[in-house]
Amino acid sequence: MTVAAHKETLSFQAEVSQVLNLVIRSLYSNKEIFLRELISNASDAAEKLRFEALTDDALYENDALLRIRVSYDADTRTVTVADNGIGMSRQEVNDTIGTIASSGTKKFLESLTGDASKDNVLIGQFGVGFYSAFIVADKITLTTRRAGLGTEHGVRWESEGKGDYSIETVEKASRGTEVTLHLREDEGEFLAGYRLRNIVSKFSDHIALPIEMLEELYGEDKEKKQPQWEQVNRGTALWQRNKAEVKEEEYNEFYKHIAHDFEDPLLHIHNRVEGNNEYSALLYVPARAPYDMWDRDPKHGVKLYVRRVFIMDEAEKLMPHYLRFIKGVVDSDDLPLNVSREILQHNKKIDSIRTANTKRVLGELEKLAANDAEKYAKFWKEFGKALKEGPVEDHANREKIAGLLRFASTQTDEQNVSLDAYIERMKEGQEKLYYITAETLAAAKHSPHLEVFKKKGIEVLLMTDRVDEWLMSHLHDYKEKKFQSVAKGELDLGKIGGEEEKEAQEKAAKEHKKLLDRVKDGLGDSVKEVRVSSRLTESPACLVVEDHDMSANLARVLKQIGQDAPLPKPILEINAEHPLVQRLEGEQDSERFNELAKILFDQALLAEGGQLDDPAGFVHRLNKLMLSMAG
Ligand code: ADP
Ligand code: MG
């Protein structure tokens, strides 16, 4: 045993001490949560054991009554949380306690703001739960043995939280983990039974296995009796309870436990479904987007239980991808205990649970939007971009999801215009839902494509999230009204345009036919067509593409992410009323004419956020023009 038993002192991963200091500082005002975090881990460990024991009963070691014990010792000034869960091997202790569990530590440190109220929230998201014990302890001793390993494979880990820890192999008769906190000088308040019981019932009542404490004996009893362990929490699975009986705080504490979050959720959705597919679902919308929401493989947040037995985390089949931020629990009465991810892939029961979960979440969001605009705005800010993937992924709910979307528009910079509100404000005779996509709000707002809409007071939705292009290539209508990009196709304002305008337009096209031909000749292959515009009131020219072409903005976005998309050939529309165009029309010198035409084209490209093929050429031509004006 001597080799295995050797004691090593190891340094924490560089970031750990930094995180530790931060945790202590920013969570101090809420220090009692250390107990919640340790109990939460003990409960996770019990669930892991129960799951592994489904296929290997021996792991129970003849002790299948899982429980958590909290005790204190006033003489040694310690508080201990002990579980008979799965335990850890030496390697596991090194991997999970010596490094901060989450791979996101670096990201975490980068995202810190220095503002304690904001950082508190971040800390919760990065799984530093265990370290919260250093808020009240100046030394932590963790002794553990993994279920199934011999008693000589116990491990003792110890640290003062100052940069290093020691680890050694010890004898441990019982499996599971015991965490002993050596309390700091000022933290004597936790050496009291009533105080600890209070904390347990405040934060951990929902934990589904018994949390036990020794009974407190007074007077004579203290001498005569042996104190017995007694259960101090309710100990039933929260999601099994009747929702009328569950208090808001209980829902919130349960959320923090399963989501490893420190902040209350935005809302919860609790259902029990009877019939031939019986299950309970308790789902939460968090208050904040997880830091990995945009990673390639983001974590899903719904856990699967079968008849109260924890089966798996991140059961991604229980929610569609665009709702990956939903956290919670689904507990099925009908699935077999040995379900695997593979089985879940093609399981009718799971499919129907997902469909129902989706409907419920969307329904609750509709209610939230209708009843609490401020809270909905918060939701939108965090999760709006994910929701925009919905109409693409989930055809069946497309209309419902579209109703939940919010956009900026020519009436507001904030993303708070719903499609219903837009429709309400549509002008007499307006048939389409107009929108523009651009890379920034400024580019969208000032785009020449909007000029006629502004003049006529027609609202246009401004779409500047990257996902918008993708969304709009799949969302063609809403409540039987078609979407129309203002940068695509022939502008047809329908009845709002009026017959006279149409006639004037046709007349102008004839009148300026020669000019249009000359410009087309001058620009050659770079444009598909040159025509008179009815979109412009102030700018001399703009570029548009055909209705069925990819928008120029999308082509640019694709290029940025490394996908080479063939740029659609644009149509140059010119404003025949504009003095610059009139000046062009009068230009006899064909070389000068072509240069002016080129400037017009390049300007139009710049105005919509495009990039010039030959920027230096543009500057050169512009300078020449300016000089000729000066002269
Ligand atoms: P999280 O619970 O979010 O993973 P923690 O910092 O609370 O983060 O815990 C880190 C890891 O340490 C856990 O994921 C688990 O692997 C391990 N761990 C902590 N406490 C226990 C315990 N009582 N039993 C078994 N493993 C534990
Ligand atoms: Mg934890």
XYZ file of C-alpha atoms and ligand atoms in Angstrom:
659
model
C 0.000 0.000 0.000
C 2.902 2.331 0.605
C 3.163 3.419 -2.999
C -0.492 4.189 -3.454
C -0.683 5.815 -0.062
C 1.977 8.405 -0.775
C 0.933 11.887 0.016
C 1.409 14.524 -2.630
C 1.017 18.238 -2.460
C -0.183 19.672 -5.706
C -0.863 23.145 -6.965
C -4.257 24.152 -8.102
C -4.728 24.885 -11.716
C -3.584 28.504 -12.026
C -7.060 29.958 -12.273
C -8.444 28.154 -9.251
C -6.974 30.408 -6.582
C -8.153 33.418 -8.478
C -11.658 32.030 -8.667
C -11.501 31.097 -5.013
C -10.788 34.629 -3.900
C -13.530 35.874 -6.064
C -16.029 33.365 -4.793
C -15.267 34.252 -1.218
C -15.501 37.952 -1.793
C -18.601 38.049 -3.906
C -20.654 35.414 -2.143
C -19.881 36.447 1.407
C -23.150 38.273 1.917
C -24.916 35.019 1.144
C -22.448 32.721 2.855
C -24.893 30.095 4.128
C -25.285 28.776 0.583
C -22.135 26.707 1.175
C -24.379 24.108 2.766
C -26.750 24.060 -0.153
C -23.826 23.487 -2.517
C -22.378 20.609 -0.502
C -25.789 18.982 -0.146
C -26.430 19.484 -3.832
C -23.205 17.607 -4.624
C -24.060 14.843 -2.161
C -27.446 14.452 -3.795
C -25.875 14.285 -7.254
C -23.511 11.619 -5.949
C -26.413 9.549 -4.627
C -28.193 9.781 -7.959
C -25.077 8.686 -9.808
C -24.756 5.679 -7.562
C -28.378 4.724 -8.038
C -27.937 4.945 -11.776
C -24.747 2.882 -11.911
C -26.264 0.339 -9.554
C -29.029 -0.330 -12.066
C -26.511 -2.462 -13.919
C -24.240 -3.371 -10.994
C -26.088 -4.043 -7.788
C -22.880 -4.796 -5.910
C -22.079 -1.088 -5.797
C -24.563 -0.740 -2.950
C -22.251 -2.814 -0.731
C -25.335 -3.997 1.189
C -26.282 -0.449 2.060
C -28.945 0.770 -0.352
C -30.507 3.403 1.901
C -29.041 6.539 0.451
C -28.896 9.575 2.699
C -26.954 12.708 3.518
C -25.785 13.513 7.025
C -24.973 16.956 8.327
C -23.185 17.263 11.661
C -21.079 19.709 13.632
C -18.573 19.614 16.433
C -18.221 22.691 18.592
C -14.927 21.492 20.080
C -13.088 21.055 16.824
C -15.100 23.887 15.201
C -16.078 21.756 12.231
C -19.170 21.153 10.132
C -19.332 17.898 8.149
C -21.517 16.838 5.263
C -21.342 13.105 4.588
C -23.016 11.047 1.907
C -23.077 7.380 0.922
C -23.228 8.151 -2.772
C -20.874 7.186 -5.569
C -17.697 8.650 -4.039
C -14.550 9.450 -5.982
C -11.354 7.700 -6.936
C -8.017 9.448 -6.457
C -7.981 10.361 -10.112
C -11.487 11.755 -9.917
C -10.607 13.911 -6.942
C -7.675 15.347 -8.840
C -9.770 15.941 -11.916
C -12.832 17.456 -10.309
C -11.698 19.112 -7.100
C -8.162 20.109 -8.069
C -9.334 21.785 -11.229
C -12.501 23.734 -11.392
C -15.021 21.286 -12.732
C -16.182 23.364 -15.587
C -13.966 23.666 -18.618
C -15.169 27.224 -18.810
C -12.907 28.600 -16.077
C -10.921 30.748 -18.470
C -14.023 32.022 -20.161
C -15.430 32.683 -16.750
C -12.525 34.831 -15.657
C -12.665 36.746 -18.890
C -16.306 37.467 -18.467
C -15.997 38.883 -14.962
C -16.966 42.491 -14.706
C -15.656 43.488 -11.276
C -19.205 44.402 -10.318
C -20.044 42.012 -7.483
C -23.767 41.860 -8.187
C -23.116 40.741 -11.747
C -20.218 38.479 -10.915
C -22.249 36.568 -8.336
C -24.477 35.434 -11.108
C -21.576 34.391 -13.261
C -20.008 32.359 -10.499
C -23.113 30.246 -10.343
C -22.948 29.454 -14.006
C -19.471 28.059 -13.896
C -19.907 25.271 -11.422
C -17.661 26.456 -8.619
C -20.138 25.108 -6.096
C -17.708 23.071 -4.018
C -15.387 26.020 -3.539
C -18.129 28.071 -1.959
C -17.234 26.177 1.248
C -14.124 28.345 1.526
C -16.391 31.292 2.273
C -16.756 29.974 5.804
C -13.854 27.514 6.088
C -10.130 28.156 6.211
C -9.436 24.487 5.666
C -11.441 21.735 4.022
C -10.832 18.022 4.440
C -12.577 15.753 1.982
C -12.443 12.004 2.488
C -13.980 9.778 -0.106
C -14.101 6.279 -1.510
C -15.606 5.270 -4.770
C -18.361 2.664 -4.585
C -17.065 -0.763 -5.569
C -13.398 -0.086 -4.743
C -11.825 -1.808 -1.745
C -11.643 -0.017 1.618
C -7.928 0.647 1.082
C -8.800 2.949 -1.843
C -10.023 5.824 0.238
C -8.684 9.268 -0.623
C -8.083 12.254 1.593
C -7.878 15.662 0.037
C -7.086 18.718 2.064
C -6.622 22.356 1.290
C -6.575 25.785 2.842
C -7.699 27.204 -0.458
C -4.495 29.128 -0.960
C -3.013 27.685 -4.111
C -2.261 24.082 -3.241
C -3.847 20.976 -1.847
C -2.621 17.662 -0.551
C -3.954 14.287 -1.533
C -3.234 10.888 -0.007
C -4.637 7.400 -0.053
C -6.306 6.284 3.184
C -8.490 3.508 4.543
C -12.176 4.284 4.345
C -14.706 1.679 5.438
C -17.863 3.237 4.059
C -18.253 4.337 0.465
C -19.128 7.919 -0.370
C -17.811 11.327 0.520
C -17.347 13.260 3.718
C -16.562 16.942 3.543
C -15.358 18.568 6.742
C -15.150 22.339 6.994
C -12.801 23.830 9.552
C -14.638 27.052 10.216
C -12.954 30.410 10.087
C -12.612 32.370 13.295
C -15.787 34.429 12.809
C -18.041 31.681 11.567
C -19.003 30.104 14.870
C -22.683 30.725 14.125
C -22.740 27.500 12.133
C -21.879 25.427 15.196
C -25.533 25.257 16.174
C -28.121 22.639 15.288
C -31.028 25.024 14.812
C -29.003 27.246 12.495
C -27.991 24.335 10.280
C -31.547 22.929 10.260
C -32.827 26.310 9.214
C -30.472 26.477 6.307
C -31.350 22.963 5.207
C -35.045 23.679 5.194
C -34.550 26.995 3.457
C -32.337 25.730 0.673
C -32.534 21.965 0.476
C -36.012 20.851 1.445
C -36.610 19.644 -2.111
C -33.658 17.262 -2.104
C -35.241 13.898 -2.833
C -33.277 11.843 -0.339
C -33.220 12.134 3.435
C -30.938 14.740 4.947
C -30.285 13.681 8.530
C -28.994 15.469 11.599
C -28.460 14.220 15.118
C -31.304 15.084 17.442
C -30.536 17.817 19.932
C -30.760 16.665 23.527
C -31.172 18.924 26.503
C -31.012 18.667 30.277
C -31.028 15.169 31.705
C -31.482 13.552 28.327
C -28.149 14.885 27.319
C -26.443 12.668 29.882
C -28.653 9.605 29.549
C -29.475 9.251 25.898
C -27.607 8.588 22.680
C -28.793 11.122 20.128
C -30.435 9.511 17.070
C -30.213 10.588 13.469
C -33.418 12.241 12.323
C -34.574 13.439 8.953
C -34.729 17.223 8.697
C -35.961 17.763 5.157
C -39.162 16.787 3.417
C -37.281 14.371 1.181
C -39.723 13.901 -1.684
C -39.035 14.747 -5.290
C -40.351 18.265 -5.788
C -41.729 17.554 -9.247
C -43.909 14.774 -7.821
C -45.700 17.160 -5.552
C -48.980 18.857 -6.260
C -48.143 22.214 -7.734
C -50.699 23.992 -5.594
C -48.609 23.036 -2.567
C -45.199 24.041 -3.837
C -44.048 27.503 -2.898
C -42.290 29.828 -5.286
C -39.108 29.728 -3.153
C -39.094 25.946 -3.269
C -39.303 26.003 -7.040
C -36.477 28.525 -7.086
C -34.202 26.564 -4.771
C -34.790 23.399 -6.727
C -33.875 25.257 -9.873
C -30.573 26.378 -8.367
C -29.785 22.809 -7.420
C -30.422 21.244 -10.812
C -29.177 24.124 -12.924
C -26.106 24.830 -10.761
C -27.196 28.426 -10.958
C -27.161 31.008 -8.156
C -29.887 33.208 -9.541
C -33.652 32.689 -9.467
C -35.170 31.533 -12.750
C -37.425 33.734 -14.858
C -40.300 31.279 -14.733
C -41.192 27.672 -14.100
C -43.616 25.312 -15.817
C -44.828 22.324 -13.857
C -47.034 19.567 -15.266
C -48.174 16.074 -14.522
C -49.427 14.058 -17.497
C -51.610 10.972 -17.030
C -52.711 8.452 -19.622
C -50.729 6.001 -21.691
C -47.557 8.058 -21.445
C -47.342 9.193 -17.861
C -44.725 11.640 -16.745
C -44.046 14.764 -14.752
C -42.211 17.711 -16.203
C -40.792 20.643 -14.287
C -39.172 23.098 -16.667
C -37.510 26.434 -16.070
C -36.592 29.434 -18.154
C -33.381 30.774 -16.566
C -32.868 34.478 -16.069
C -29.655 34.464 -18.034
C -28.306 32.724 -21.087
C -25.657 30.086 -20.296
C -22.179 31.008 -21.425
C -22.033 28.050 -23.797
C -25.307 28.693 -25.602
C -23.469 29.440 -28.829
C -20.854 26.719 -28.576
C -20.871 24.009 -31.171
C -22.163 21.482 -28.659
C -24.035 23.483 -26.093
C -25.264 21.702 -23.004
C -28.928 20.933 -22.894
C -30.492 21.474 -19.539
C -33.199 18.879 -19.038
C -32.518 15.829 -16.900
C -34.294 12.562 -17.471
C -35.565 10.469 -14.586
C -37.442 7.199 -14.815
C -39.710 6.491 -11.846
C -37.682 8.862 -9.632
C -34.335 7.367 -10.645
C -31.967 9.804 -12.256
C -31.003 8.498 -15.690
C -29.133 11.245 -17.511
C -28.200 14.882 -17.679
C -28.533 16.887 -20.840
C -31.179 14.680 -22.378
C -31.199 16.665 -25.596
C -34.143 14.748 -27.044
C -36.508 16.261 -24.503
C -36.343 19.742 -25.991
C -35.774 21.078 -29.483
C -32.399 22.681 -30.110
C -33.734 26.239 -30.194
C -35.000 25.743 -26.621
C -31.683 24.294 -25.408
C -31.536 26.893 -22.633
C -34.551 25.405 -20.826
C -33.550 23.628 -17.604
C -35.511 21.105 -15.661
C -36.559 17.564 -15.055
C -38.711 15.066 -16.892
C -39.628 11.990 -14.883
C -41.237 9.222 -16.918
C -43.306 6.428 -15.444
C -43.318 4.428 -18.654
C -39.792 4.307 -20.027
C -37.584 1.344 -19.134
C -34.888 2.033 -16.542
C -32.190 0.990 -18.947
C -32.909 3.662 -21.544
C -29.815 4.929 -23.296
C -29.251 7.929 -25.499
C -29.509 5.607 -28.482
C -32.922 4.381 -27.438
C -34.093 7.938 -26.924
C -33.264 8.744 -30.544
C -36.230 6.825 -31.853
C -38.693 6.614 -29.070
C -42.319 7.561 -29.609
C -42.869 8.384 -25.964
C -39.898 10.716 -25.911
C -41.071 12.359 -29.126
C -44.447 13.019 -27.649
C -42.910 14.389 -24.441
C -40.756 16.727 -26.504
C -43.746 17.909 -28.525
C -45.725 18.596 -25.381
C -42.781 20.281 -23.617
C -42.293 22.553 -26.597
C -45.963 23.519 -26.706
C -45.928 24.270 -22.994
C -42.850 26.431 -23.113
C -44.109 28.383 -26.123
C -47.491 28.766 -24.478
C -45.959 30.115 -21.273
C -43.819 32.529 -23.242
C -46.946 33.767 -25.024
C -48.555 34.367 -21.671
C -45.482 36.129 -20.371
C -45.363 38.368 -23.439
C -49.028 39.229 -23.019
C -48.935 39.842 -19.268
C -45.504 41.131 -18.395
C -43.790 43.041 -21.168
C -40.849 43.989 -18.992
C -40.053 40.417 -18.035
C -40.552 39.318 -21.608
C -38.078 41.957 -22.746
C -35.542 40.431 -20.338
C -36.237 37.026 -21.753
C -35.877 38.325 -25.272
C -32.560 39.968 -24.569
C -31.094 36.702 -23.295
C -32.722 34.138 -25.545
C -34.197 35.956 -28.542
C -31.435 34.886 -30.891
C -31.944 31.242 -30.007
C -35.682 31.549 -30.470
C -35.073 32.909 -33.948
C -33.775 29.465 -34.894
C -37.218 28.137 -34.078
C -39.128 28.780 -37.292
C -36.349 27.031 -39.218
C -36.144 23.991 -36.962
C -39.739 23.557 -35.945
C -42.191 23.806 -38.831
C -45.160 22.712 -36.812
C -44.833 25.662 -34.444
C -43.603 28.199 -36.948
C -46.496 30.615 -36.641
C -46.507 30.378 -32.856
C -42.783 31.078 -32.632
C -43.043 33.908 -35.163
C -45.579 35.503 -32.845
C -42.950 35.515 -30.083
C -40.265 37.242 -32.145
C -39.332 40.844 -31.515
C -37.571 43.235 -33.853
C -36.255 46.744 -34.034
C -38.011 48.849 -36.625
C -38.014 52.279 -38.181
C -40.078 53.256 -35.133
C -37.778 51.926 -32.415
C -34.164 50.886 -31.986
C -35.092 48.380 -29.285
C -35.978 44.867 -30.310
C -39.524 45.085 -29.032
C -41.813 45.152 -32.057
C -43.877 42.004 -32.434
C -45.256 41.000 -35.801
C -48.749 41.501 -34.414
C -47.909 45.048 -33.369
C -46.439 45.646 -36.813
C -49.592 44.388 -38.516
C -51.687 46.598 -36.295
C -49.736 49.630 -37.489
C -49.774 48.751 -41.180
C -50.882 51.535 -43.500
C -54.196 51.466 -45.282
C -53.639 49.364 -48.385
C -50.295 47.925 -47.195
C -50.189 44.217 -47.957
C -46.701 43.105 -47.045
C -44.486 42.974 -43.992
C -41.440 45.003 -44.966
C -38.008 44.342 -43.528
C -34.367 45.049 -44.154
C -31.351 42.991 -43.123
C -28.012 44.623 -42.430
C -24.936 44.091 -40.336
C -25.504 46.901 -37.904
C -28.438 48.897 -36.704
C -26.898 52.078 -38.099
C -26.476 50.509 -41.527
C -30.073 49.297 -41.476
C -31.533 52.557 -40.239
C -29.752 54.734 -42.756
C -30.025 52.486 -45.726
C -31.209 54.266 -48.878
C -33.661 51.412 -49.373
C -35.791 52.888 -46.629
C -36.183 56.360 -48.064
C -39.570 55.994 -49.697
C -40.869 54.024 -46.710
C -39.882 56.807 -44.386
C -41.485 59.367 -46.638
C -44.743 57.448 -46.693
C -44.581 56.577 -43.017
C -44.507 52.828 -43.625
C -42.819 50.904 -40.817
C -39.933 48.623 -41.777
C -38.476 45.936 -39.507
C -34.728 46.299 -39.003
C -32.954 42.968 -38.757
C -29.346 43.025 -37.706
C -28.689 39.697 -35.986
C -26.804 37.237 -38.125
C -29.443 34.635 -37.570
C -32.027 36.950 -39.147
C -30.942 36.105 -42.679
C -31.384 32.454 -41.955
C -34.686 33.104 -40.280
C -36.026 35.146 -43.172
C -35.014 32.571 -45.719
C -37.468 30.235 -43.980
C -40.133 32.553 -42.708
C -42.121 33.652 -45.726
C -45.345 34.808 -44.174
C -47.124 35.486 -40.925
C -50.892 35.477 -40.490
C -51.225 35.219 -44.274
C -49.150 38.298 -44.930
C -46.000 37.953 -46.958
C -42.619 39.230 -45.866
C -40.835 41.480 -48.341
C -37.234 42.626 -48.166
C -36.971 46.296 -49.114
C -33.699 45.512 -50.871
C -35.126 42.901 -53.168
C -37.170 42.809 -56.346
C -39.184 45.561 -57.997
C -40.645 47.791 -55.367
C -44.364 47.273 -55.367
C -46.091 49.258 -52.700
C -49.391 47.830 -53.909
C -52.316 50.038 -53.153
C -50.275 52.470 -51.084
C -48.174 53.264 -54.139
C -51.119 54.626 -56.094
C -51.746 54.494 -59.851
C -50.303 57.911 -60.545
C -46.976 57.032 -59.098
C -46.834 53.903 -61.173
C -47.517 55.865 -64.329
C -44.967 58.512 -63.441
C -42.508 55.705 -62.871
C -43.096 54.172 -66.287
C -42.858 57.562 -67.893
C -39.553 58.250 -66.176
C -38.201 54.917 -67.318
C -38.969 55.807 -70.921
C -37.655 59.339 -70.585
C -34.358 58.219 -69.155
C -33.934 55.143 -71.313
C -30.821 56.532 -72.923
C -29.218 57.346 -69.580
C -29.971 53.872 -68.254
C -28.405 52.251 -71.303
C -25.305 54.397 -71.035
C -24.851 53.577 -67.358
C -25.304 49.862 -68.050
C -22.705 50.067 -70.820
C -20.324 51.913 -68.533
C -20.644 49.441 -65.647
C -20.682 46.399 -67.869
C -20.757 43.061 -66.088
C -20.849 44.354 -62.553
C -24.587 44.950 -62.749
C -27.431 42.875 -64.031
C -29.635 45.799 -64.937
C -29.926 49.526 -64.465
C -33.361 50.977 -63.826
C -35.177 53.989 -62.442
C -35.932 53.633 -58.765
C -39.097 54.391 -56.886
C -37.416 53.694 -53.521
C -35.225 56.730 -53.313
C -36.019 60.248 -52.238
C -32.607 61.518 -51.137
C -29.893 59.212 -52.395
C -28.862 59.130 -56.015
C -28.704 55.343 -56.311
C -29.055 52.010 -54.542
C -28.476 48.346 -55.224
C -31.131 45.661 -55.090
C -31.242 41.979 -55.958
C -33.960 39.857 -57.507
C -36.575 38.468 -55.168
C -35.268 34.924 -55.383
C -31.574 35.883 -55.047
C -29.593 35.629 -51.853
C -29.447 39.026 -50.212
C -26.173 40.894 -50.446
C -26.049 41.003 -46.634
C -26.297 37.235 -46.390
C -23.549 36.826 -48.963
C -21.351 39.082 -46.821
C -22.151 37.213 -43.620
C -21.316 33.904 -45.277
C -18.057 35.286 -46.521
C -17.121 36.387 -43.011
C -17.665 32.928 -41.627
C -15.518 31.490 -44.358
C -18.154 30.206 -46.745
C -17.729 31.511 -50.221
C -21.125 32.256 -51.622
C -21.435 33.550 -55.182
C -22.446 37.177 -54.798
C -25.749 37.771 -56.545
C -25.376 40.250 -59.383
C -27.043 43.474 -58.266
C -29.449 45.736 -60.067
C -28.525 49.403 -59.900
C -31.513 51.627 -59.289
C -31.090 55.323 -59.837
C -33.039 58.289 -58.638
C -33.797 60.263 -61.787
C -34.708 63.352 -59.766
C -31.366 63.589 -58.046
C -29.098 66.477 -59.131
C -26.113 64.177 -59.376
C -27.979 61.906 -61.746
C -29.131 64.885 -63.766
C -25.570 66.090 -63.926
C -24.599 62.646 -65.163
C -27.276 62.709 -67.803
C -25.824 65.940 -69.166
C -22.262 64.612 -69.309
C -21.034 64.380 -72.914
C -17.494 63.154 -72.305
C -17.861 59.404 -72.229
C -14.763 58.779 -70.091
C -16.039 61.187 -67.432
C -19.494 59.710 -67.737
C -18.210 56.238 -66.989
C -16.220 57.430 -64.012
C -19.241 59.152 -62.543
C -21.363 56.072 -63.135
C -18.760 53.985 -61.342
C -18.777 56.364 -58.382
C -22.540 56.104 -58.220
C -22.319 52.337 -58.143
C -19.573 52.233 -55.498
C -21.461 54.697 -53.317
C -24.555 52.546 -53.460
C -22.497 49.537 -52.441
C -20.920 51.401 -49.517
C -24.270 52.754 -48.358
C -25.630 49.267 -47.840
C -22.540 48.117 -45.939
C -20.786 46.412 -48.835
C -17.088 46.295 -49.582
C -15.548 47.809 -52.661
C -13.490 45.597 -54.952
C -11.131 48.479 -55.594
C -11.321 51.027 -52.751
C -8.246 52.931 -53.912
C -9.793 53.302 -57.365
C -12.902 54.752 -55.784
C -10.936 57.292 -53.761
C -8.972 58.234 -56.840
C -12.106 58.819 -58.923
C -13.757 60.754 -56.127
C -10.746 63.015 -55.710
C -10.710 63.711 -59.385
C -14.345 64.656 -59.247
C -13.796 66.946 -56.279
C -10.913 68.648 -57.989
C -12.948 69.235 -61.098
C -15.662 70.799 -58.944
C -13.148 73.009 -57.194
C -11.766 74.108 -60.522
P -20.830 20.933 -9.963
O -21.644 20.345 -8.873
O -21.516 22.060 -10.643
O -20.272 19.926 -10.910
P -19.016 21.476 -7.820
O -17.887 22.432 -7.656
O -20.142 21.613 -6.863
O -19.546 21.644 -9.299
O -18.458 20.018 -7.764
C -17.394 19.634 -8.618
C -17.351 18.173 -8.852
O -16.794 17.497 -7.746
C -18.680 17.491 -9.058
O -19.109 17.601 -10.399
C -18.363 16.051 -8.684
O -17.767 15.380 -9.771
C -17.328 16.205 -7.602
N -17.967 16.117 -6.276
C -18.182 17.124 -5.429
N -18.779 16.681 -4.308
C -18.952 15.356 -4.464
C -19.527 14.316 -3.667
N -20.069 14.567 -2.461
N -19.514 13.058 -4.156
C -18.968 12.784 -5.360
N -18.426 13.714 -6.151
C -18.416 14.989 -5.726
Mg -22.262 21.287 -7.184
